[in-house]
mmCIF file of C-alpha atoms and ligand atoms in Angstrom:
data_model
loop_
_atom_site.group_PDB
_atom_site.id
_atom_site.type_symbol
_atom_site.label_atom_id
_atom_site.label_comp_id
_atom_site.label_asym_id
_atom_site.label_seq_id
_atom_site.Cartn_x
_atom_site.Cartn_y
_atom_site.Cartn_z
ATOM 1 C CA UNK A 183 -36.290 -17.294 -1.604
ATOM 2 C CA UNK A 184 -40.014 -18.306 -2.824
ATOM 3 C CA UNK A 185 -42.975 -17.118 -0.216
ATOM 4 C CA UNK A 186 -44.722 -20.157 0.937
ATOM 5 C CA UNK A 187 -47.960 -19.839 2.257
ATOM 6 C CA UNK A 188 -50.191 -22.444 4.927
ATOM 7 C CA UNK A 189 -53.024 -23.804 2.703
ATOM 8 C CA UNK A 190 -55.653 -22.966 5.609
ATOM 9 C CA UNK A 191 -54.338 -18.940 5.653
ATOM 10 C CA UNK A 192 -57.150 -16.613 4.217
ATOM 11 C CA UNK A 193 -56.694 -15.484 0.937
ATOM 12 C CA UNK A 194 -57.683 -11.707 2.027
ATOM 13 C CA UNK A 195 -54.161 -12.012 4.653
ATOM 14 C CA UNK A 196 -51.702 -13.907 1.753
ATOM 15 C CA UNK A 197 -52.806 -11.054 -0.507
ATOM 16 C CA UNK A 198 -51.321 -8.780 2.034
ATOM 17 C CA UNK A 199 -48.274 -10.520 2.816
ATOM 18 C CA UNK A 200 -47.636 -10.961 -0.586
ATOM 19 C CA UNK A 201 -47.873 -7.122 -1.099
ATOM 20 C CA UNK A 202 -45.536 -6.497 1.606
ATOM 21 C CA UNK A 203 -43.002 -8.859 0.401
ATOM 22 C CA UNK A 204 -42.979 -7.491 -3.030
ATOM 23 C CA UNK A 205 -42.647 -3.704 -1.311
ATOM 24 C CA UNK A 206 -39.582 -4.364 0.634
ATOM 25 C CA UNK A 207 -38.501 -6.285 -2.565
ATOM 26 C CA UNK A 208 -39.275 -3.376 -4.703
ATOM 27 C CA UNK A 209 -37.940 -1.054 -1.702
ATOM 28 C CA UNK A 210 -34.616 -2.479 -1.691
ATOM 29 C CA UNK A 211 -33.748 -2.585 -5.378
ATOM 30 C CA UNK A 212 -35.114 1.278 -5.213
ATOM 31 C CA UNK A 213 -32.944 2.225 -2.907
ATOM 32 C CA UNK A 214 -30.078 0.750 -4.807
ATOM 33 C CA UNK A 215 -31.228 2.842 -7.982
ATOM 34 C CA UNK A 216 -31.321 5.714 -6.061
ATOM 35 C CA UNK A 217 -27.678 5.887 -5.007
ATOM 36 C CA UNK A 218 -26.236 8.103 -3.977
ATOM 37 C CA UNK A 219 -29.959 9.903 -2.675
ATOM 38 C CA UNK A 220 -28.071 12.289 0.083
ATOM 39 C CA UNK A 221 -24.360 13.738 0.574
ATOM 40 C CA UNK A 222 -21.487 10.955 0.510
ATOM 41 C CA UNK A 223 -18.915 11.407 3.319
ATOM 42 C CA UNK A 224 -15.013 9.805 2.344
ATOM 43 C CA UNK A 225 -13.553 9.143 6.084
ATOM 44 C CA UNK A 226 -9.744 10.442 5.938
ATOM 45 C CA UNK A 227 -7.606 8.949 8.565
ATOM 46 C CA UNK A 228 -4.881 12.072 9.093
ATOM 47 C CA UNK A 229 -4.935 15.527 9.658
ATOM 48 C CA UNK A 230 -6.360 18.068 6.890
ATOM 49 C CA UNK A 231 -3.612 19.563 4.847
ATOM 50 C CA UNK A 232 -1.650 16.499 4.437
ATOM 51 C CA UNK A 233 -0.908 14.117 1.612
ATOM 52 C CA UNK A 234 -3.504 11.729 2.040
ATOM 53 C CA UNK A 235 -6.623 14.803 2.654
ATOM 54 C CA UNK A 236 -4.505 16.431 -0.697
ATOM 55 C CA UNK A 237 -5.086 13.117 -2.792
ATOM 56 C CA UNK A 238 -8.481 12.955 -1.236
ATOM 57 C CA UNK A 239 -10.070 16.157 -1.920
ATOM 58 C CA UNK A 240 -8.445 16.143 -5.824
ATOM 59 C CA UNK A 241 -10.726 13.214 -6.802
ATOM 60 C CA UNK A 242 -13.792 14.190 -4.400
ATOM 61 C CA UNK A 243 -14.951 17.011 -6.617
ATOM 62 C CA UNK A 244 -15.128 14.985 -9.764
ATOM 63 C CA UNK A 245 -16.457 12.107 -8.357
ATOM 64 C CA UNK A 246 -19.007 14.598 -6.811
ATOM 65 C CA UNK A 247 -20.052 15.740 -10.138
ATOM 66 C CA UNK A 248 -20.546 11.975 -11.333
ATOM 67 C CA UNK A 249 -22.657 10.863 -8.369
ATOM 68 C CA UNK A 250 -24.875 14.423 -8.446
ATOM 69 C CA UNK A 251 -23.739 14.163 -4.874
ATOM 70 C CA UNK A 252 -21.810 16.556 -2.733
ATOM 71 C CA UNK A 253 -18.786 14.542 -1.393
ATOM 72 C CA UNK A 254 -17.986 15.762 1.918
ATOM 73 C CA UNK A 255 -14.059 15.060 3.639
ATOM 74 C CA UNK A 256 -13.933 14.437 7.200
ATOM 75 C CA UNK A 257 -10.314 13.863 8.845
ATOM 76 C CA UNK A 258 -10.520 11.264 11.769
ATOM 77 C CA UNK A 259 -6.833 11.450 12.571
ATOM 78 C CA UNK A 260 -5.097 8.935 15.288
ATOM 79 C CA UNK A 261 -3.342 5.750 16.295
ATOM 80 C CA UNK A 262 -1.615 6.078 12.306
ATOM 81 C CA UNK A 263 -5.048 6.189 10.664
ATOM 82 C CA UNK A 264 -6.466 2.827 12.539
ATOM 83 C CA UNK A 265 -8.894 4.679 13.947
ATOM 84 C CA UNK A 266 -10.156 6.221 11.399
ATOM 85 C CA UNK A 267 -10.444 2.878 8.982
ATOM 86 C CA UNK A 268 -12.119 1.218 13.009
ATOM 87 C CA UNK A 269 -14.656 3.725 12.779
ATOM 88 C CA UNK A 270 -15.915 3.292 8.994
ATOM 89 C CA UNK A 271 -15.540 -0.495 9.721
ATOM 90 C CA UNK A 272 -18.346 -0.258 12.011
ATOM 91 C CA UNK A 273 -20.210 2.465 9.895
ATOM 92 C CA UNK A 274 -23.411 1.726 8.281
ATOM 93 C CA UNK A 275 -22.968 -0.205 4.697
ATOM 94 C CA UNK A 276 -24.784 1.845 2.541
ATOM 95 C CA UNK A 277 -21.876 3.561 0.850
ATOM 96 C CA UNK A 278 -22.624 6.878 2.397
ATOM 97 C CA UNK A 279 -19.450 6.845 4.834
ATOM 98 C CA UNK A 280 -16.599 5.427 2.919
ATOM 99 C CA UNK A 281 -12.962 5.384 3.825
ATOM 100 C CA UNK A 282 -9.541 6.321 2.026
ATOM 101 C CA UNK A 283 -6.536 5.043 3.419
ATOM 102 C CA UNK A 284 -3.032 3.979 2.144
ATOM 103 C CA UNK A 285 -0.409 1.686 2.488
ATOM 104 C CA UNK A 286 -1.110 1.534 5.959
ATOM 105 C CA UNK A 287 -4.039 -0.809 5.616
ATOM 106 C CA UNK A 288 -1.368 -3.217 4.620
ATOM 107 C CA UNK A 289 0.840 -2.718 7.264
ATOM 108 C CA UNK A 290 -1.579 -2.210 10.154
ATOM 109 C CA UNK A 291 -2.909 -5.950 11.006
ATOM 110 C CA UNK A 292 1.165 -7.113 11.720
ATOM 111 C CA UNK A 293 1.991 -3.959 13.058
ATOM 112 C CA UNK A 294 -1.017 -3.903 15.273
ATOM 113 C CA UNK A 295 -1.561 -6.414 17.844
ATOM 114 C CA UNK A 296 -4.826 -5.417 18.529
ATOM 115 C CA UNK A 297 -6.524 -4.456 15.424
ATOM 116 C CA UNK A 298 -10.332 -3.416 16.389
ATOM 117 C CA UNK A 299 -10.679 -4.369 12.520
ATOM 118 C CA UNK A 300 -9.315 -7.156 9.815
ATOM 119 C CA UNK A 301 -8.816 -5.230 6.080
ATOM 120 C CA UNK A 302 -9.430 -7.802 4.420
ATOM 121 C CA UNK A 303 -12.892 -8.782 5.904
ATOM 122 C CA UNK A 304 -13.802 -5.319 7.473
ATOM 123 C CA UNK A 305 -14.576 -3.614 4.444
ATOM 124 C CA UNK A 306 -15.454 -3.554 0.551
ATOM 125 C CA UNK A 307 -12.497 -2.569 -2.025
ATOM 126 C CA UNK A 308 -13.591 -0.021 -4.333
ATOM 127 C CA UNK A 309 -10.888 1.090 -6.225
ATOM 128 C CA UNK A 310 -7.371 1.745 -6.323
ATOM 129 C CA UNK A 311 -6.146 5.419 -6.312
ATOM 130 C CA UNK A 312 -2.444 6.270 -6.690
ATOM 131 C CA UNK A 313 0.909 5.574 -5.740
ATOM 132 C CA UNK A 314 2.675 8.030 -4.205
ATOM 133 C CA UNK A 315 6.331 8.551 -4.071
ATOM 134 C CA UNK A 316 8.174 8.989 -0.888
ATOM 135 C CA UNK A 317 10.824 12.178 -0.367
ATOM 136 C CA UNK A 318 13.503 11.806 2.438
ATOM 137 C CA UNK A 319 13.594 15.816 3.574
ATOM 138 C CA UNK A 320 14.501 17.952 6.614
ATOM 139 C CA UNK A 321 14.509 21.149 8.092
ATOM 140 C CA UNK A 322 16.132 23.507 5.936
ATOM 141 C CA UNK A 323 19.414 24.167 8.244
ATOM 142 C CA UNK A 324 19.819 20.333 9.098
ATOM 143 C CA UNK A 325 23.458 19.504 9.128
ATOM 144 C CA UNK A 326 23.903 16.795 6.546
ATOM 145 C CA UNK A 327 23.688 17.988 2.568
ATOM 146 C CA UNK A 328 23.574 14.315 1.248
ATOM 147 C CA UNK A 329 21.490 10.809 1.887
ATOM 148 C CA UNK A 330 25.883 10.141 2.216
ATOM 149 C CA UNK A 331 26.213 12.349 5.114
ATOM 150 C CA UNK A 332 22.752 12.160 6.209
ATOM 151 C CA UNK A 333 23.400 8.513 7.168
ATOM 152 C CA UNK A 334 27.029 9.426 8.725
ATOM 153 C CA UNK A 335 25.126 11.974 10.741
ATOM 154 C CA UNK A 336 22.482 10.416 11.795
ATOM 155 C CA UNK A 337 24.715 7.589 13.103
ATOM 156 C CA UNK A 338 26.921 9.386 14.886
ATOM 157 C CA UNK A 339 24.027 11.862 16.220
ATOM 158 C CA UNK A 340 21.457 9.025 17.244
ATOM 159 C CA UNK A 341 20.701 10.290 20.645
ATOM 160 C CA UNK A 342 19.896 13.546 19.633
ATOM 161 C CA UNK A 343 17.985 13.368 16.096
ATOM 162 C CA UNK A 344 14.306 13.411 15.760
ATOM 163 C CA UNK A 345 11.923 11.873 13.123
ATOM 164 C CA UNK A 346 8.666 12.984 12.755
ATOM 165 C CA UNK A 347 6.061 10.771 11.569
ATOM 166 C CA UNK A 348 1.801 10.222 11.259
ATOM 167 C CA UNK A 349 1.988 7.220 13.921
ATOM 168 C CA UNK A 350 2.793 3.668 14.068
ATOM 169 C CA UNK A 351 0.939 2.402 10.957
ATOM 170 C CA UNK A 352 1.311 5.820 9.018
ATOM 171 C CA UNK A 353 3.181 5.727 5.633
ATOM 172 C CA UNK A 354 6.170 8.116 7.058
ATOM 173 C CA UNK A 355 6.395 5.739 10.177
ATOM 174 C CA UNK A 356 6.495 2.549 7.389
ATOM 175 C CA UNK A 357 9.296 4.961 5.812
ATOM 176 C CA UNK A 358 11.743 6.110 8.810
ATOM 177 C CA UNK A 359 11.231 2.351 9.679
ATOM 178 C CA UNK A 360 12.664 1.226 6.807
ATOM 179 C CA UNK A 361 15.343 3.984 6.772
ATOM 180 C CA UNK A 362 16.400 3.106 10.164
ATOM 181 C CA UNK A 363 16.842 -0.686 9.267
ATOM 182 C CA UNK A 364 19.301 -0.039 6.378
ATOM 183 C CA UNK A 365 21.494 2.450 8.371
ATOM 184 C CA UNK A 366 20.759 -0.270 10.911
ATOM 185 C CA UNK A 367 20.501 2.646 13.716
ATOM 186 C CA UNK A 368 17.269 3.828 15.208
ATOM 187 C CA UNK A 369 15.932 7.410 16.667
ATOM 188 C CA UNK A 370 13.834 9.847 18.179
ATOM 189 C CA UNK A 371 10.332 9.669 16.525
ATOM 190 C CA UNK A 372 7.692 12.335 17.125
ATOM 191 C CA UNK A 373 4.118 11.213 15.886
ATOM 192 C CA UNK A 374 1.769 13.838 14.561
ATOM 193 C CA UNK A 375 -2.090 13.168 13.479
ATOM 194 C CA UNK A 376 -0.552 13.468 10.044
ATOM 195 C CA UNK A 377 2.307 14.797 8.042
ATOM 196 C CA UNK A 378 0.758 17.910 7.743
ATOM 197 C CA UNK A 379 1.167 19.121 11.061
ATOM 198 C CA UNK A 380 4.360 17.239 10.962
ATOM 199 C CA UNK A 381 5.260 19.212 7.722
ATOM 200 C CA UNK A 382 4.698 22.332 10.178
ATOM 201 C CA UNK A 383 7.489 21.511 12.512
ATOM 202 C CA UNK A 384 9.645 20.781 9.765
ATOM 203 C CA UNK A 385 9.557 23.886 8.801
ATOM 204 C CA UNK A 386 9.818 25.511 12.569
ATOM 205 C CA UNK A 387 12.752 23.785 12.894
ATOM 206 C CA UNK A 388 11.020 21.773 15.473
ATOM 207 C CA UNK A 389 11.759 18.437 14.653
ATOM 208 C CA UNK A 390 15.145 17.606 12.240
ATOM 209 C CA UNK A 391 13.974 14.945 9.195
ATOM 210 C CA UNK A 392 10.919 13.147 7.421
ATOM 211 C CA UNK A 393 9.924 10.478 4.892
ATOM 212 C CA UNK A 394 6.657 11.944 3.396
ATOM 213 C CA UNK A 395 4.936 11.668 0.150
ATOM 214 C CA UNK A 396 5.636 13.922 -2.825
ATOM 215 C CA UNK A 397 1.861 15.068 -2.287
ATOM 216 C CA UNK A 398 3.069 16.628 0.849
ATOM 217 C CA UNK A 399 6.896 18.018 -0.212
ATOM 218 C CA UNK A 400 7.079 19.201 -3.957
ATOM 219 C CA UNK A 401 6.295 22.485 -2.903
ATOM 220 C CA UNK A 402 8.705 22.832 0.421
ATOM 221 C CA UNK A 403 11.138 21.199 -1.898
ATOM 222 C CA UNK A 404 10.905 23.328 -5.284
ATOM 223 C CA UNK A 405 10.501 26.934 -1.995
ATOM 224 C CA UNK A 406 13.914 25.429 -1.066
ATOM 225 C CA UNK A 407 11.914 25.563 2.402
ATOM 226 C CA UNK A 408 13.094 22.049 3.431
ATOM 227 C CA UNK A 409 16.349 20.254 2.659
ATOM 228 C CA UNK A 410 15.783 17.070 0.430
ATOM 229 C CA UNK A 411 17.877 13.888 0.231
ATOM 230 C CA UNK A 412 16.379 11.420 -1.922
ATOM 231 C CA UNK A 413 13.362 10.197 -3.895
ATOM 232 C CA UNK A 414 12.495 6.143 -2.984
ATOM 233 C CA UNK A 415 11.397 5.392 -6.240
ATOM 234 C CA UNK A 416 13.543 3.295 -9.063
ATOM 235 C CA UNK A 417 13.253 6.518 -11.256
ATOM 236 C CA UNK A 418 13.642 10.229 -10.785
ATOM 237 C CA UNK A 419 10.533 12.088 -10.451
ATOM 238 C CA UNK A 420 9.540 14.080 -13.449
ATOM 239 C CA UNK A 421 8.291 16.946 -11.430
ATOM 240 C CA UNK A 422 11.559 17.011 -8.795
ATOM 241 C CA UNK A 423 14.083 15.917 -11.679
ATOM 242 C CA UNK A 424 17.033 17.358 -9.648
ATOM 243 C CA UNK A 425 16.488 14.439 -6.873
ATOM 244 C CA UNK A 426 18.281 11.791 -6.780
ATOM 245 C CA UNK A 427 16.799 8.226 -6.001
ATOM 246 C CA UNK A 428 18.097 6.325 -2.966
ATOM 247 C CA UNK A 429 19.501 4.026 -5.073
ATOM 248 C CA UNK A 430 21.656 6.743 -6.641
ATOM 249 C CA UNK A 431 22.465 8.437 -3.481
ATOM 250 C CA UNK A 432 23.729 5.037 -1.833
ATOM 251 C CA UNK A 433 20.638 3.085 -0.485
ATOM 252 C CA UNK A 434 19.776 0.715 -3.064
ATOM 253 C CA UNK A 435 17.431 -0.822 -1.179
ATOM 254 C CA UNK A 436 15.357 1.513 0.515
ATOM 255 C CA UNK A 437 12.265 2.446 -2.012
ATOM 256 C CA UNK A 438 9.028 2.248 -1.446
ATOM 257 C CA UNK A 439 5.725 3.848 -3.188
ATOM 258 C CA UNK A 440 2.623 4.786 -0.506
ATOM 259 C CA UNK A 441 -0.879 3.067 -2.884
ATOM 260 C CA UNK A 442 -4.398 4.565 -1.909
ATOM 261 C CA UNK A 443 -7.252 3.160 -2.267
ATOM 262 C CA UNK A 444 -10.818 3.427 -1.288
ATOM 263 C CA UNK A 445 -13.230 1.532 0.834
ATOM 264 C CA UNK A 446 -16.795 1.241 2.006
ATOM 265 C CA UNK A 447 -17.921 -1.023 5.099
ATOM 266 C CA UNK A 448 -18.246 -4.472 4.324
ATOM 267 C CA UNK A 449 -21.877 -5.174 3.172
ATOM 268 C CA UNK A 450 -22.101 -2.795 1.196
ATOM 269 C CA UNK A 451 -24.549 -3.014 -1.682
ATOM 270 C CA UNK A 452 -22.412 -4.431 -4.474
ATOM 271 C CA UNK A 453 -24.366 -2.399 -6.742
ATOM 272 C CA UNK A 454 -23.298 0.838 -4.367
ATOM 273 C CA UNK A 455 -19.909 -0.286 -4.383
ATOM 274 C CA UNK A 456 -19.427 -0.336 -8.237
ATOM 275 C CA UNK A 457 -21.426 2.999 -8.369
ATOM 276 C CA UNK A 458 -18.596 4.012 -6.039
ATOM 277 C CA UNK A 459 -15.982 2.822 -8.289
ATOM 278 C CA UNK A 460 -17.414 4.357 -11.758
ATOM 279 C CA UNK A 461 -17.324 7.773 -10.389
ATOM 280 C CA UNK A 462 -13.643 7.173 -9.059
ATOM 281 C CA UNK A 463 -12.565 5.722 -12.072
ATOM 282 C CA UNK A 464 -14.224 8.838 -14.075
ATOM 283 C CA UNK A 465 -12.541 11.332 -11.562
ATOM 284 C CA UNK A 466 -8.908 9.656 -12.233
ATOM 285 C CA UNK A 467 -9.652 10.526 -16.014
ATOM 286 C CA UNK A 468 -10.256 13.840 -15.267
ATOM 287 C CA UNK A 469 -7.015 15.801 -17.301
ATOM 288 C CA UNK A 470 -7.344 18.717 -14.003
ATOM 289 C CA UNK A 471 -6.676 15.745 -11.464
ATOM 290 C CA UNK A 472 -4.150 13.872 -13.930
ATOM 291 C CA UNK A 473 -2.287 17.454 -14.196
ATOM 292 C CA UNK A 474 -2.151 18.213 -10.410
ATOM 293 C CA UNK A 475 -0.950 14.747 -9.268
ATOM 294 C CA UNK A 476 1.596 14.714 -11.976
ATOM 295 C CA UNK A 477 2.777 18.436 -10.083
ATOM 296 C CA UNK A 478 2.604 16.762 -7.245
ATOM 297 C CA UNK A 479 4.956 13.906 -8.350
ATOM 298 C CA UNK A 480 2.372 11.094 -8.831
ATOM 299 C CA UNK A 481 -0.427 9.654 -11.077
ATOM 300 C CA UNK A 482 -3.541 8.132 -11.344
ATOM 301 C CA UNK A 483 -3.683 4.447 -11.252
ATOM 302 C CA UNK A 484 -4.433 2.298 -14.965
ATOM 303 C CA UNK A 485 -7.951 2.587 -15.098
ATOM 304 C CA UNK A 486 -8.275 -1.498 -14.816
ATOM 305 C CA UNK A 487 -6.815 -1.202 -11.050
ATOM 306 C CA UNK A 488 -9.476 1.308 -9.635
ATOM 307 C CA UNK A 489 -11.664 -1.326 -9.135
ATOM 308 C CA UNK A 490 -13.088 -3.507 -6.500
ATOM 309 C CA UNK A 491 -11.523 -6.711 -7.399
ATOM 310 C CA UNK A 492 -7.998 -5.097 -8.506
ATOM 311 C CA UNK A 493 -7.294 -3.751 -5.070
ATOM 312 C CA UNK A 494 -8.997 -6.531 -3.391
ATOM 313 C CA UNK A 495 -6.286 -8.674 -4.655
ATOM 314 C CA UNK A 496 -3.760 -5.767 -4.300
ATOM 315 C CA UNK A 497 -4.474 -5.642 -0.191
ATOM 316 C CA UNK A 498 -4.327 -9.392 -0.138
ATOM 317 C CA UNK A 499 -0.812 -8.949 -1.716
ATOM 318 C CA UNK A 500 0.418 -5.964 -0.171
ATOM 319 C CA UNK A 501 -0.449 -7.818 3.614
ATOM 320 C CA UNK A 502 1.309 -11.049 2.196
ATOM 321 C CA UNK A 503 4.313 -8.509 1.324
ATOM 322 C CA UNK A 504 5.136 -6.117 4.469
ATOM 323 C CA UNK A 505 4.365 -8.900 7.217
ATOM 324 C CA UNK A 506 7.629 -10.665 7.209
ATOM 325 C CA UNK A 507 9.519 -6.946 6.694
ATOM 326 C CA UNK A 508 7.522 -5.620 9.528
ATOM 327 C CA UNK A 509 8.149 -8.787 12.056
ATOM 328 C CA UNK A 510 11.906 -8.695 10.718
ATOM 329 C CA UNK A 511 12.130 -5.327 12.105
ATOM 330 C CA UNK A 512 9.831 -5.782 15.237
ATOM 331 C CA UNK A 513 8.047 -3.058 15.512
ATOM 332 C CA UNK A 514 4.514 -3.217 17.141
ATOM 333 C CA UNK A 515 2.068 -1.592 18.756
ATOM 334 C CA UNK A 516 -1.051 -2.208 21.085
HETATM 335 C C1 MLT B 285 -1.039 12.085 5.993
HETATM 336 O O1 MLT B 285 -1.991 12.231 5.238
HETATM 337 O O2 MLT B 285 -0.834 12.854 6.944
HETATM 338 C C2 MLT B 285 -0.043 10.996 5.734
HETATM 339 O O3 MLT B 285 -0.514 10.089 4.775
HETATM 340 C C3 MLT B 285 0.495 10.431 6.946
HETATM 341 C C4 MLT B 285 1.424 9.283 6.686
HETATM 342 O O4 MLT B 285 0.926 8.201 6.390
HETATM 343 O O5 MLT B 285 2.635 9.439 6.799
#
């Protein structure tokens, strides 16, 4: 906007004002330039040592090394990673506390009546990230063999069988929902702050059977340390090629594929934001985090979808998609 001045102000005091308009001016842009000036923070919304913190801390080092900035992880686990993406909603927007979060941003404002927090307006897309397959497992001495007998089991064992899960709004929650709705037969759920603890419990022989990301099973599947029924993707996974897919074990319609993506508070510099999405489209280049997704049973997004208005229009979608699946079932929380 141009500085207007009263013609009867002294010329000594518009001299001044006009040198302190042209220094915040100046100030501003600077600060822009300068980004990233101090350590960046990416806000993960489950427990370390689970899928999501896994995906997370693969790209932070590259991206790291393309922002000359250390990228620091901090897990704010809870209420199936709302609080978390809350928390960075409110956060300064200066792109120095950003947020990665999952399918769950998609899911959260039906499944939530109460949302502290709208994803769509809340926050600035940055990029996509991945999509992550889902694995139906359990603990390695569970009953049933096959998704076949797994379903028989389940439905004839519904008052005793527990599901663990990362919370209402969690992608293993979004999972067993789904599960439950096309054996039409619900359970026990246990929520954890994140799959990774959940993982643990599995493997205690605490709790009987999970839907969690490949990021969190290939290697409790390929230890034969957990039992595993199905993949819920259209196609086998190249790095579990023994698995079937639901559709092949007798649940055509139960797939589903957990997207990342990352996100800074809304207001945030748009410069900032696409400095933001550079460095995460030059980390998803990087061959080392290419190889250890794909041994993880995933992959980096096309380059043209880890960017801000790609995964803008992806949330809008993916919100459009779940609501009526979500109401259908009627699951909500407050
Ligand atoms: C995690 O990182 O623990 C998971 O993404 C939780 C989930 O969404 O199931």
């Amino acid at each position: 906007m141009p500085l207007v001045f009263r013609e009867d102000l002294p010329m000594k005091l518009v001299s001044i004002l006009c040198a302190a308009a042209l220094a915040a001016t100046v100030g501003a842009v600077r600060a822009q330039d300068a980004f990233p000036s101090q350590p960046i923070t990416i806000v993960v919304p489950f427990a370390a040592g689970g899928p999501t913190d896994t995906v997370t801390r693969l790209i932070a080092e590259p991206m790291s090394k393309e922002l000359g900035q250390q990228v620091v992880i901090q897990n704010v686990a809870g209420a199936g990673g709302t609080l978390a993406a809350g928390q960075v909603a409110k956060a300064s927007p200066d792109g120095y506390t950003i947020l990665m979060h999952h399918i769950g941003m998609s899911t959260a404002p039906t499944l939530y009546r109460n949302l502290d927090f709208d994803p769509v307006t809340a926050f600035a897309t940055v990029g996509l990230v991945t999509n992550v397959p889902m694995t139906l497992i359990a603990r390695k001495d569970f009953e049933p063999n096959t998704l076949e007998e797994l379903v028989t089991y389940v439905k004839a064992n519904k008052d005793t069988v527990v599901y663990a899960n990362a919370g209402i709004g969690a992608a293993s929650h979004l999972c067993g929902m789904l599960f439950m709705n096309a054996i039409d037969t619900a359970v026990t759920t246990v929520p954890y702050k994140g799959t990774g603890p959940a993982m643990t419990d599995i493997l205690a022989g605490e709790v009987d059977f999970m839907c969690d990301q490949s990021t969190n099973t290939t290697g409790q599947i390929k230890g034969g340390e957990v039992k595993v029924y199905a993949v819920t993707t259209p196609e086998r996974l190249g790095n579990l090629p023994d698995v079937p897919t639901t559709t092949e074990a007798g649940l055509p319609g139960f797939q589903v594929g957990v997207w990342h993506g990352l996100y800074a508070p809304a207001g945030t510099p748009e410069a900032t934001v696409e400095k933001l999405s550079a460095a995460l489209q030059k980390a998803l280049a990087d061959p080392t985090v290419i190889e250890r997704f794909a041994e993880l049973g995933t992959a980096p997004v096309a380059a043209d979808q880890a960017t801000p208005a790609a995964h803008k229009t992806y949330l809008a979608d993916q919100i459009a998609l779940w609501k009526p699946i979500i109401e259908k079932a009627g699951v909500f929380a407050d």
